[in-house]
Amino acid sequence: MANLIEKFKKTKIANEKSKQILGKCLKKAFDEVISDALKAEEILYLAWHFQVPQFDEMFQDHQNHDYDITPLN
């Protein structure tokens, strides 16, 4: 996922229709990995970076998700 993020950092999307389509794809991917906080945040970063219309909904879902935080020791 990190390689994907690095590749997309320099990419811009100006077309609203393209943002809508990308947003649908990111939302679907986000919903599939929401239980994994790190992967969800990576997808959320891409949604923010591209300013997709679904970002607010995804961010809210992330904030409301009950992540299992277990100490590492």
mmCIF file of C-alpha atoms in Angstrom, residues 5-54:
data_model
loop_
_atom_site.group_PDB
_atom_site.id
_atom_site.type_symbol
_atom_site.label_atom_id
_atom_site.label_comp_id
_atom_site.label_asym_id
_atom_site.label_seq_id
_atom_site.Cartn_x
_atom_site.Cartn_y
_atom_site.Cartn_z
ATOM 1 C CA ILE A 5 0.509 6.011 -1.924
ATOM 2 C CA GLU A 6 3.948 7.169 -3.058
ATOM 3 C CA LYS A 7 2.931 6.804 -6.718
ATOM 4 C CA PHE A 8 -0.291 8.750 -6.210
ATOM 5 C CA LYS A 9 1.230 11.627 -4.191
ATOM 6 C CA LYS A 10 2.314 13.385 -7.372
ATOM 7 C CA THR A 11 -0.944 12.731 -9.229
ATOM 8 C CA LYS A 12 -3.732 15.299 -9.451
ATOM 9 C CA ILE A 13 -7.296 14.841 -10.651
ATOM 10 C CA ALA A 14 -9.204 17.914 -11.788
ATOM 11 C CA ASN A 15 -12.173 16.248 -13.468
ATOM 12 C CA GLU A 16 -15.159 15.937 -11.082
ATOM 13 C CA LYS A 17 -16.454 12.804 -12.797
ATOM 14 C CA SER A 18 -13.068 11.129 -12.291
ATOM 15 C CA LYS A 19 -13.083 12.153 -8.620
ATOM 16 C CA GLN A 20 -16.544 10.617 -8.233
ATOM 17 C CA ILE A 21 -15.462 7.319 -9.805
ATOM 18 C CA LEU A 22 -12.217 7.187 -7.811
ATOM 19 C CA GLY A 23 -14.170 8.017 -4.654
ATOM 20 C CA LYS A 24 -16.506 5.077 -5.202
ATOM 21 C CA CYS A 25 -13.522 2.756 -5.595
ATOM 22 C CA LEU A 26 -11.761 4.149 -2.514
ATOM 23 C CA LYS A 27 -14.962 3.918 -0.455
ATOM 24 C CA LYS A 28 -15.397 0.268 -1.422
ATOM 25 C CA ALA A 29 -11.774 -0.510 -0.537
ATOM 26 C CA PHE A 30 -12.118 1.444 2.707
ATOM 27 C CA ASP A 31 -15.235 -0.498 3.714
ATOM 28 C CA GLU A 32 -13.388 -3.778 3.100
ATOM 29 C CA VAL A 33 -10.435 -2.881 5.356
ATOM 30 C CA ILE A 34 -12.051 -0.658 7.992
ATOM 31 C CA SER A 35 -11.149 -3.137 10.742
ATOM 32 C CA ASP A 36 -7.460 -2.575 9.983
ATOM 33 C CA ALA A 37 -6.774 0.958 11.223
ATOM 34 C CA LEU A 38 -3.511 1.387 9.287
ATOM 35 C CA LYS A 39 -4.939 0.303 5.930
ATOM 36 C CA ALA A 40 -8.087 2.361 6.512
ATOM 37 C CA GLU A 41 -5.977 5.455 7.222
ATOM 38 C CA GLU A 42 -3.914 4.903 4.076
ATOM 39 C CA ILE A 43 -7.063 4.782 1.952
ATOM 40 C CA LEU A 44 -8.451 7.767 3.833
ATOM 41 C CA TYR A 45 -5.265 9.670 2.989
ATOM 42 C CA LEU A 46 -5.801 8.957 -0.718
ATOM 43 C CA ALA A 47 -9.427 10.105 -0.455
ATOM 44 C CA TRP A 48 -8.268 13.346 1.183
ATOM 45 C CA HIS A 49 -5.421 13.830 -1.310
ATOM 46 C CA PHE A 50 -7.770 13.571 -4.283
ATOM 47 C CA GLN A 51 -10.590 15.455 -2.532
ATOM 48 C CA VAL A 52 -13.152 12.799 -3.472
ATOM 49 C CA PRO A 53 -16.768 13.540 -2.517
ATOM 50 C CA GLN A 54 -16.916 10.434 -0.300
#
